[in-house]
Each structure stands twice: as C-alpha cells, then as structure tokens.
PDB file of C-alpha atoms in Angstrom:
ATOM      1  CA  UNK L   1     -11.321  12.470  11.013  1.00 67.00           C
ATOM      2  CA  UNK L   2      -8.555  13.227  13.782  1.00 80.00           C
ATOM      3  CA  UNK L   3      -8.857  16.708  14.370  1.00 92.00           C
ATOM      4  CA  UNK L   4      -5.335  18.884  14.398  1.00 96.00           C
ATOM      5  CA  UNK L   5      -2.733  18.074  16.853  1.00 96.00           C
ATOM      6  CA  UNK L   6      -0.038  19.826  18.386  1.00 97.00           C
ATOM      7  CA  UNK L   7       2.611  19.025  21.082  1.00 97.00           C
ATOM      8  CA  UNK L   8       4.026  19.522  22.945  1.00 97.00           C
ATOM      9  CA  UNK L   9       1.166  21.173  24.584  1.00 95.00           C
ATOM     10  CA  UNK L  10       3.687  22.802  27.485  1.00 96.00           C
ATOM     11  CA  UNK L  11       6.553  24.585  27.451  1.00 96.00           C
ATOM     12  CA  UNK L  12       8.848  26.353  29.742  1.00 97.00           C
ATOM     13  CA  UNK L  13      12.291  27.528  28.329  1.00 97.00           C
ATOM     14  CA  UNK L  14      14.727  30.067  29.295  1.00 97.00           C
ATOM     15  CA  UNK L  15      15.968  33.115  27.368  1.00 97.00           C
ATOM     16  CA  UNK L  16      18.465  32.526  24.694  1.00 97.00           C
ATOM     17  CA  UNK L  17      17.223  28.841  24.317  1.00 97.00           C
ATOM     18  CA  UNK L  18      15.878  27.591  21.051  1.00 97.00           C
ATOM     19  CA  UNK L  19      12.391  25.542  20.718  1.00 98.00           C
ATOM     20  CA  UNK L  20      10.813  23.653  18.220  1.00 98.00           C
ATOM     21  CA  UNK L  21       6.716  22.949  18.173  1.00 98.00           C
ATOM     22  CA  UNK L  22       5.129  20.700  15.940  1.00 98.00           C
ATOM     23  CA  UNK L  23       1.732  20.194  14.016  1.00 98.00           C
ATOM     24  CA  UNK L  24       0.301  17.215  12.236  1.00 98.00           C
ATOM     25  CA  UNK L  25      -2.748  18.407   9.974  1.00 97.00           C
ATOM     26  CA  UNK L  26      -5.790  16.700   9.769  1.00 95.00           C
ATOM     27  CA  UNK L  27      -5.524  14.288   7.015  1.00 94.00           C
ATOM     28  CA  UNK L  28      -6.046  15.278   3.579  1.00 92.00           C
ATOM     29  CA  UNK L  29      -5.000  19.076   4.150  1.00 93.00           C
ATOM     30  CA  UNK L  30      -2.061  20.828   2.641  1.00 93.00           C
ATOM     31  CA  UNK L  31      -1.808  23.858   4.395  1.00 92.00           C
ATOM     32  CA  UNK L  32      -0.970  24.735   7.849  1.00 95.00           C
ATOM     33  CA  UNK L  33      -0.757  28.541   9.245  1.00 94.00           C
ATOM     34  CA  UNK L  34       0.813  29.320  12.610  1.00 96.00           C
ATOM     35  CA  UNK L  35      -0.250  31.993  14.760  1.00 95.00           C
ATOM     36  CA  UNK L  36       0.707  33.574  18.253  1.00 96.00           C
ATOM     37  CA  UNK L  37      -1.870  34.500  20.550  1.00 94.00           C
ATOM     38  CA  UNK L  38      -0.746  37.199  23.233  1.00 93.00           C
ATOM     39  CA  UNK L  39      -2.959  39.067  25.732  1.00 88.00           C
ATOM     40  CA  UNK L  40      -1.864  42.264  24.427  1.00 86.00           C
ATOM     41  CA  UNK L  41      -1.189  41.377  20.627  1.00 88.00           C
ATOM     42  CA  UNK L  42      -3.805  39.475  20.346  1.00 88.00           C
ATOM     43  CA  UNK L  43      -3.884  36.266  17.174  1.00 90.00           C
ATOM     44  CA  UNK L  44      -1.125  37.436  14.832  1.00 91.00           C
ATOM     45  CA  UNK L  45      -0.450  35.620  11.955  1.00 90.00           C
ATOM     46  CA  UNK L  46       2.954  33.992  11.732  1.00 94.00           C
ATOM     47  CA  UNK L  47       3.640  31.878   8.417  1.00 92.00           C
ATOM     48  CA  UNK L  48       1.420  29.754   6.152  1.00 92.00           C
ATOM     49  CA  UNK L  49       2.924  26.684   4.903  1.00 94.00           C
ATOM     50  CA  UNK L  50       1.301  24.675   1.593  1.00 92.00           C
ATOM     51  CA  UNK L  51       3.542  21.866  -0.378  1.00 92.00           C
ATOM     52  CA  UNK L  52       6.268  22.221   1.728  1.00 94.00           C
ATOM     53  CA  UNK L  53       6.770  26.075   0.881  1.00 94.00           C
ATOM     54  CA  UNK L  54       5.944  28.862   2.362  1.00 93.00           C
ATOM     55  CA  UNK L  55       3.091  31.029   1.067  1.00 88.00           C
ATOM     56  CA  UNK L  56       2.608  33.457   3.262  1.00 85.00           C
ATOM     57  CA  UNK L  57       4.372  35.094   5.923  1.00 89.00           C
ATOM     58  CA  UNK L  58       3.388  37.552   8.539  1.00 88.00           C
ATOM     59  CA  UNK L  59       5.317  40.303  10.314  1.00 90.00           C
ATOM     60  CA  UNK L  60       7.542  38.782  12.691  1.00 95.00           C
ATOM     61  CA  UNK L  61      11.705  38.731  13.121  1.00 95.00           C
ATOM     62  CA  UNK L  62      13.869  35.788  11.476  1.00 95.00           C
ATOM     63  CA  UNK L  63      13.734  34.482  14.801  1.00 97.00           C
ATOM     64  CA  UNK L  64      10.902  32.522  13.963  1.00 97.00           C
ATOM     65  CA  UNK L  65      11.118  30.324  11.144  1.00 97.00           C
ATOM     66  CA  UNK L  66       9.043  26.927   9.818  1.00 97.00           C
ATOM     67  CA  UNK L  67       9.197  23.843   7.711  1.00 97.00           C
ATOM     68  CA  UNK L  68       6.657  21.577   6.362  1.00 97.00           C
ATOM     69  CA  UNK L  69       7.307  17.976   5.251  1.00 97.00           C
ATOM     70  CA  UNK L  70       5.770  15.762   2.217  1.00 95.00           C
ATOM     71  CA  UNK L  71       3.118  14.317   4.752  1.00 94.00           C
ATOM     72  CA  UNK L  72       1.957  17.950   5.513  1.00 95.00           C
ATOM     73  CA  UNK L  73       3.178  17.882   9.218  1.00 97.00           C
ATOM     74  CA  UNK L  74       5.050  21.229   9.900  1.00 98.00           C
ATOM     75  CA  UNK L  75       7.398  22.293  12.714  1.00 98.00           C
ATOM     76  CA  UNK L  76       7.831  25.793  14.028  1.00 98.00           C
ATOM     77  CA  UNK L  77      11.190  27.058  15.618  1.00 98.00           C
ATOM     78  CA  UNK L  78      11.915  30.120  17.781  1.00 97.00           C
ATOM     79  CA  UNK L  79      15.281  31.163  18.426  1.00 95.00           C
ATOM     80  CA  UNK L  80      17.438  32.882  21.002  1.00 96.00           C
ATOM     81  CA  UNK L  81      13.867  33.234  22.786  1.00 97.00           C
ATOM     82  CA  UNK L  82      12.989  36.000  24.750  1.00 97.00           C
ATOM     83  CA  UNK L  83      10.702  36.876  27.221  1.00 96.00           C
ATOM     84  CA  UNK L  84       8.421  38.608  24.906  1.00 96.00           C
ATOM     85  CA  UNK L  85       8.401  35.312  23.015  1.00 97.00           C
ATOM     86  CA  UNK L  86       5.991  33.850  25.723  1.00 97.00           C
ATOM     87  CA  UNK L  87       2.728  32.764  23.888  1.00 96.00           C
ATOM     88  CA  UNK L  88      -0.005  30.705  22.918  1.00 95.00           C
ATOM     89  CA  UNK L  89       1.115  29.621  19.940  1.00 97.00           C
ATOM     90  CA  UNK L  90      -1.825  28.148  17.533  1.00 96.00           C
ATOM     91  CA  UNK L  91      -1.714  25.914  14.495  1.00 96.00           C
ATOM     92  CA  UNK L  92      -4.537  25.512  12.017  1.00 94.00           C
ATOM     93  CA  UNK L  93      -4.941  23.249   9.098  1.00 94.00           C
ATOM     94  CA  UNK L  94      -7.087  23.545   6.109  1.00 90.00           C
ATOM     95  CA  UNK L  95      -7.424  22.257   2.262  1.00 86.00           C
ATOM     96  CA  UNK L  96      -5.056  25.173   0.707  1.00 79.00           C
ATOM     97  CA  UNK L  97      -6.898  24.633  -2.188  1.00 76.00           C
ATOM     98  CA  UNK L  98      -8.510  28.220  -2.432  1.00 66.00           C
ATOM     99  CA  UNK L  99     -11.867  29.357  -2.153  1.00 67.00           C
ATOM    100  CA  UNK L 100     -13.996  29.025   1.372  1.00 70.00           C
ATOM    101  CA  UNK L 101     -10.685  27.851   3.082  1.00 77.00           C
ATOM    102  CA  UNK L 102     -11.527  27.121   6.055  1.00 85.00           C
ATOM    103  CA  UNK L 103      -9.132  26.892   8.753  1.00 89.00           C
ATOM    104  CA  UNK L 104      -9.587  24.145  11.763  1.00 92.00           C
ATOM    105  CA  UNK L 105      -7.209  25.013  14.544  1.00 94.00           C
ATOM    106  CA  UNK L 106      -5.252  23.029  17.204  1.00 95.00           C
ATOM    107  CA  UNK L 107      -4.929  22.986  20.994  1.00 94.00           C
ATOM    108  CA  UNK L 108      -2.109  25.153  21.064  1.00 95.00           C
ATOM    109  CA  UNK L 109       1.275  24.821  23.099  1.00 96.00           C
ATOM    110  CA  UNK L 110       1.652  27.260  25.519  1.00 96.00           C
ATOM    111  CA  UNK L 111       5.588  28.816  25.951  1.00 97.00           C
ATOM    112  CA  UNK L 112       6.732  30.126  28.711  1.00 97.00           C
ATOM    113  CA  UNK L 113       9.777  31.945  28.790  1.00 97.00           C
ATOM    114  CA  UNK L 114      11.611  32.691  32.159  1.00 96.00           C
TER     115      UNK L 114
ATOM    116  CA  UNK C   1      -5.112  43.983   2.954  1.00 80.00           C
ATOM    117  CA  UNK C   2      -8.372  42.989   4.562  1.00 86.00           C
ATOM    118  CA  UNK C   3      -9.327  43.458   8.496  1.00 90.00           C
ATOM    119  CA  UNK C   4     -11.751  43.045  10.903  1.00 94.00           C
ATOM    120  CA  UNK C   5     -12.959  44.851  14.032  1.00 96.00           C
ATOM    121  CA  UNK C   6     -14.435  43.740  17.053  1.00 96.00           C
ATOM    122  CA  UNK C   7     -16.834  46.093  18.360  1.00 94.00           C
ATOM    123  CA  UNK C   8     -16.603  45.430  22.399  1.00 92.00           C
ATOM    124  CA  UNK C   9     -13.615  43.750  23.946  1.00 93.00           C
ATOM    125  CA  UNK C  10     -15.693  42.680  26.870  1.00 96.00           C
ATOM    126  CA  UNK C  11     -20.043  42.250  26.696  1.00 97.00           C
ATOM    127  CA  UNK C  12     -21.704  40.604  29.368  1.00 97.00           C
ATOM    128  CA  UNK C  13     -25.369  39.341  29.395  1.00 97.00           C
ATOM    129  CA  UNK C  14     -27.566  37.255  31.721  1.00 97.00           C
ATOM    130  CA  UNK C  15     -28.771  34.102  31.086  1.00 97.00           C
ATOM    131  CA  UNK C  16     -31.578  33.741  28.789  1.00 97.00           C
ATOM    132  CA  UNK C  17     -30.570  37.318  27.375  1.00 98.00           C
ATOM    133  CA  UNK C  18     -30.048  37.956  23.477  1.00 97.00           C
ATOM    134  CA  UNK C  19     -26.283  37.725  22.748  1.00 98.00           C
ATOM    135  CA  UNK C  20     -24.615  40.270  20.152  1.00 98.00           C
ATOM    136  CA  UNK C  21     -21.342  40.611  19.394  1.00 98.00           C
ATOM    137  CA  UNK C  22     -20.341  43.180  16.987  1.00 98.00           C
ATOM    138  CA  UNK C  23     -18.059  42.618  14.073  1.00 97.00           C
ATOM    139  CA  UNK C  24     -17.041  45.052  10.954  1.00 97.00           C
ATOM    140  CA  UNK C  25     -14.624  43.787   8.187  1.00 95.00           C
ATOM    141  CA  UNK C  26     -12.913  45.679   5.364  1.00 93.00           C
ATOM    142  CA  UNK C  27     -11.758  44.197   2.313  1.00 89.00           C
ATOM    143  CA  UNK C  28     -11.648  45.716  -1.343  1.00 86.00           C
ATOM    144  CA  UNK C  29     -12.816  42.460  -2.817  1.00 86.00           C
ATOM    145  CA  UNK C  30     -15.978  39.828  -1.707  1.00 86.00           C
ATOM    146  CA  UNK C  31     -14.761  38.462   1.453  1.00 89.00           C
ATOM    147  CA  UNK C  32     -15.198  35.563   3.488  1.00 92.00           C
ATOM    148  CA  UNK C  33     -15.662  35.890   7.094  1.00 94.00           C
ATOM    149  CA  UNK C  34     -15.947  33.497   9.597  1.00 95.00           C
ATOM    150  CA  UNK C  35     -16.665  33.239  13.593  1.00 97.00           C
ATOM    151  CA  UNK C  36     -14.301  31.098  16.340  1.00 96.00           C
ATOM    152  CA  UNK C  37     -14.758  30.715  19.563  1.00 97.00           C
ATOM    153  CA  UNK C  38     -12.706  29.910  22.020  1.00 95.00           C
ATOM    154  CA  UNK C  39     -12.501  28.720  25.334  1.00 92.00           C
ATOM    155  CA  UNK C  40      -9.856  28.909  27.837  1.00 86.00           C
ATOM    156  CA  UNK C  41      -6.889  26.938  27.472  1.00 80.00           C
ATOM    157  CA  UNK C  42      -8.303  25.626  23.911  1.00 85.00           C
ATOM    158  CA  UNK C  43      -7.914  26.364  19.993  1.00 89.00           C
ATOM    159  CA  UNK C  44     -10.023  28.096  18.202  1.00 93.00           C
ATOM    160  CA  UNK C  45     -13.657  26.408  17.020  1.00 93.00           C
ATOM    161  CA  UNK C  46     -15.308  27.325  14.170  1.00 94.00           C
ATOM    162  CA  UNK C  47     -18.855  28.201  14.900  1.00 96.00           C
ATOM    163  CA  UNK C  48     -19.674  29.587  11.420  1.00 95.00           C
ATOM    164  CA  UNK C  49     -18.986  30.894   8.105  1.00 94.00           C
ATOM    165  CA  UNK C  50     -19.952  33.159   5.271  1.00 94.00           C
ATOM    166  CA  UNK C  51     -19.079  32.920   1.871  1.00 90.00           C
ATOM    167  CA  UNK C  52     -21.293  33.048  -0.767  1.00 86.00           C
ATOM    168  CA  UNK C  53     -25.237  32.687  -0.849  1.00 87.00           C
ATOM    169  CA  UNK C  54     -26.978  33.277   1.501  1.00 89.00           C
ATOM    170  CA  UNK C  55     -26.082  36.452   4.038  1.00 91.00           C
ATOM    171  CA  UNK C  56     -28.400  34.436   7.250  1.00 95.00           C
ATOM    172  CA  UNK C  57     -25.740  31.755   8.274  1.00 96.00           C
ATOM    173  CA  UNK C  58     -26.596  29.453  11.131  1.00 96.00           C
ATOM    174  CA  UNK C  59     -23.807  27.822  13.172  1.00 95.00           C
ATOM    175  CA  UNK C  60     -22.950  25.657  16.063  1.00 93.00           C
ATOM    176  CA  UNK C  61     -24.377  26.033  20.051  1.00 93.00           C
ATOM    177  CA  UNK C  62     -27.566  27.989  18.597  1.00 96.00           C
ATOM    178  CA  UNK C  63     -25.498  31.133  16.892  1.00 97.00           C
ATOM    179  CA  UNK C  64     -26.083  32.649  13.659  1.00 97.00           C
ATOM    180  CA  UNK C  65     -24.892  35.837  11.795  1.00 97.00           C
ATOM    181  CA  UNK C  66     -25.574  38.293   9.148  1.00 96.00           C
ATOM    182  CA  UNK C  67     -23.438  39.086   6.422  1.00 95.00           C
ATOM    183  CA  UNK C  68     -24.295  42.506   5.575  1.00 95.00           C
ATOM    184  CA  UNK C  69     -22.426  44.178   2.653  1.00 93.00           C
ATOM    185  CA  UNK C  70     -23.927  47.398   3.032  1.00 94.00           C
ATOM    186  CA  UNK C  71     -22.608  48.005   6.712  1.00 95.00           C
ATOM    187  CA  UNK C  72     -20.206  45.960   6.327  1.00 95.00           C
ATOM    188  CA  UNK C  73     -21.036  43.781   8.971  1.00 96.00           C
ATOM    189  CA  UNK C  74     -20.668  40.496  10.047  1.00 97.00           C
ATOM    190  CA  UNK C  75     -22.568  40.534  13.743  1.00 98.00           C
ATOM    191  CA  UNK C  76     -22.921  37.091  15.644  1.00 98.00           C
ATOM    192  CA  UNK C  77     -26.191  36.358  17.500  1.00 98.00           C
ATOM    193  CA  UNK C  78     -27.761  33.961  19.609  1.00 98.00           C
ATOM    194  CA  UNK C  79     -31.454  34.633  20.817  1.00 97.00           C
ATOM    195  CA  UNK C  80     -30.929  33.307  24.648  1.00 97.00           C
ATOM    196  CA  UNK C  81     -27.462  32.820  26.495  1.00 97.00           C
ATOM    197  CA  UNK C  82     -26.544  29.764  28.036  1.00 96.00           C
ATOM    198  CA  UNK C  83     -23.635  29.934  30.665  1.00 96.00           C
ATOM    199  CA  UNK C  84     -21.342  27.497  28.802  1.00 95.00           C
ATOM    200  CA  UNK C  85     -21.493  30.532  26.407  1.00 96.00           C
ATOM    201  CA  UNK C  86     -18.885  32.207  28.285  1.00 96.00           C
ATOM    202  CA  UNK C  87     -15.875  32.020  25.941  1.00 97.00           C
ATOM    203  CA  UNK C  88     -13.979  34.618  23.710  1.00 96.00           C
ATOM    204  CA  UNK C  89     -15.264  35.063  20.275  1.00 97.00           C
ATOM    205  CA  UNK C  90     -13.139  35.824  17.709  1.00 97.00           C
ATOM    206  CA  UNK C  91     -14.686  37.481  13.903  1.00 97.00           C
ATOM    207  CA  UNK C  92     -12.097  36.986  10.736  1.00 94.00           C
ATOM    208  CA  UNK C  93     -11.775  37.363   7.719  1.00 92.00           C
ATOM    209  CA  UNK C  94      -9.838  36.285   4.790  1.00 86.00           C
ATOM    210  CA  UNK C  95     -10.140  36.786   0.620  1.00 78.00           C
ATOM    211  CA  UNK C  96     -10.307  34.511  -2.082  1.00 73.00           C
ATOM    212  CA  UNK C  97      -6.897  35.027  -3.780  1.00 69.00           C
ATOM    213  CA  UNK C  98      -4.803  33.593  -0.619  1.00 68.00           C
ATOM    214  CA  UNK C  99      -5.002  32.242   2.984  1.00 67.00           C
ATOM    215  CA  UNK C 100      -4.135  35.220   4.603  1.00 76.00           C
ATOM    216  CA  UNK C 101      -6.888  35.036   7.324  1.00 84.00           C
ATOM    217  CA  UNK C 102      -6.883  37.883   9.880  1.00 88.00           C
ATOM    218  CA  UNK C 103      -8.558  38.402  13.353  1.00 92.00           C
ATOM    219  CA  UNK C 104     -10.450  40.357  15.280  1.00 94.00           C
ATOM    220  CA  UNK C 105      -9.393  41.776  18.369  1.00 94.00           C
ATOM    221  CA  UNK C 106     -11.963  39.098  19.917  1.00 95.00           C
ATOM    222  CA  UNK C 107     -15.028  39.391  22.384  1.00 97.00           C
ATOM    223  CA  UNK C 108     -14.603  38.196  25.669  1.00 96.00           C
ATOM    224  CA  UNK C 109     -18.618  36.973  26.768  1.00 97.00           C
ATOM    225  CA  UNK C 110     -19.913  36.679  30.387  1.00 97.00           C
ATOM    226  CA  UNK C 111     -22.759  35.001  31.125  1.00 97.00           C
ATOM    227  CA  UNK C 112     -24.649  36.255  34.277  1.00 96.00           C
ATOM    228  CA  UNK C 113     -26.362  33.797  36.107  1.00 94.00           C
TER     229      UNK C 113
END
C-alpha cells in the first residue's frame, strides 16, 4: 500500500497570507489527525478528522481550521499566518475504527513564515 | 486526559552500547502506547506498539520495549547501537475510547562512533 502523502512538502509564505496543505490517507483509512511539530512546542495535536467530521480537536486558535472529503483526503488551512505559525506540520492516517489505532504518519510540509 | 513523559531530552551512547530511552505514561484507563522515530527532515515511523497481551513487544531496527503497569513504564531498548540509530524517538500514548494520541517530549539519540 502507498504510504501517506502530503504536499506540498515546502513552504515559504509571508505574514498575513493564508495557506492550505493537503493529505491523501493511505487507502482504506478514515481518519486523518494533523499535528505541528515546533522545536520548542514540540508534536501538538491539531484536529482529527473521521467521515468528513471532525472528532477531535486540539488547543489551537480558529486560525487553523480543516476539511476532509468522501475519499478521506483532508486539507488543512492557516490563516492570517504569523511568524509563530512556522512549523513542521505532520499528517497521519489510520483505520478510525477504534481499538489499537494506529497512526502511520506523512513526510510533513515544512512552513516557513517570513 | 492521558500523557506521556520522556525521561532525557538528549542520551548519547557509543556504538555497540545498550540503548535506553526512558518513557512514563499516565492514563486512568488501560492504555496503548506506542514508539516513533524519527529522522531528520522525515515523519514519524512506527517502530512499535503495545496494546494488549503481551508487555515484551519487539519492533523494527532491533528495538523492543516493556510495558510495565506497575511503574508505569513504557522504556524502549535495543541491546547494541548502530549509528543509523541516531534519530529522535518519540513515546505516545493514546486510550481506547478515541484517537486522541499524545506525545512525548521526544529523545534525541547520538550514536558515538
């Protein structure tokens, strides 16, 4: 199976811009999670997406919102970025189903914001 | 909610040396907990899980961990170090009832030659 894929993998916006990252799932999984990965924050957990609705939802401004579609892919978008925005930001895919879910994660796309 | 610490934000070891990396969870019901790893510029790969059974798991790249419900521990090991070790390793944990899976502060591992 194709692993998780995200793109793009590269970024470089400016503040007050808006961005929009996407994720396609490996096949057969419902769920996808998003997570930023900072140096000083470390992996915080953004939003979980399963069905096309969100499940879960971490602790970060309306700034950041998500969608999934029917075929599972999901986008992220960040608005009026700042600089604090800049990030690895992660994707990870797994059954939603319950249980031992376990999560298989994407490259990333790295944002930069100047 | 459930957690996870990382014991360590930095260990280094020399080649051929016994890696351990240190990780406690907290949860108020069973948990599972898994292991990533991840190396630079990359996602996250799974190297191993726990969740029910057996408490020795055995992963990827010669690591295993204990699931110890007493200590609440979850500590990865790997008898002799290889330099392509070097990597950040990252314990979580997550519950039964949703997806909420949370991280460790992670392990950053050097390998001396």
């Amino acid at each position: 199976k194709a692993g998780v894929t995200q793109t793009p993998r590269y970024l470089i916006k400016t503040r007050g811009q808006q961005v929009t990252l996407s994720c396609s799932p490996i096949s057969g999984h419902r769920s996808v999670s998003w997570y930023q990965q900072t140096p000083g924050q470390g992996l915080q957990f953004l939003f979980e997406y399963f069905s096309e609705t969100q499940r879960n939802k971490g602790n970060f401004p309306g700034r950041f919102s998500g969608r999934q579609f029917s075929n599972s892919r999901s986008e992220m978008n960040v608005s009026t970025l700042e600089l604090g925005d800049s990030a690895l930001y992660l994707c990870a895919s797994s059954s939603g189903q319950g249980g031992p879910d376990t999560q298989y994660f994407g490259p990333g796309t790295r944002l930069t914001v100047l | 909610a459930q957690s996870v610490t990382q014991l360590g934000s930095h260990v280094s070891v020399s080649e051929g040396a016994l890696v351990l990396l240190r990780c406690n969870y907290s949860s108020s019901v069973p948990p599972y907990l898994f292991w990533y790893v991840q190396y630079p510029n990359q996602g996250l790969q799974l190297l191993l899980k726990y969740t029910t059974g057996a408490t020795l798991v055995k992963g990827i790249n010669g690591f295993e961990a204990e699931f110890k419900k007493s200590e609440t521990s979850f500590h990865l090991t790997k008898p002799s170090a290889h330099m392509s070790d070097a990597a950040e390793y990252f314990c979580a944990v997550t519950v039964p009832v949703n997806n909420d899976m949370r991280f460790g502060a992670g392990t950053r591992l050097t390998v001396k030659p």
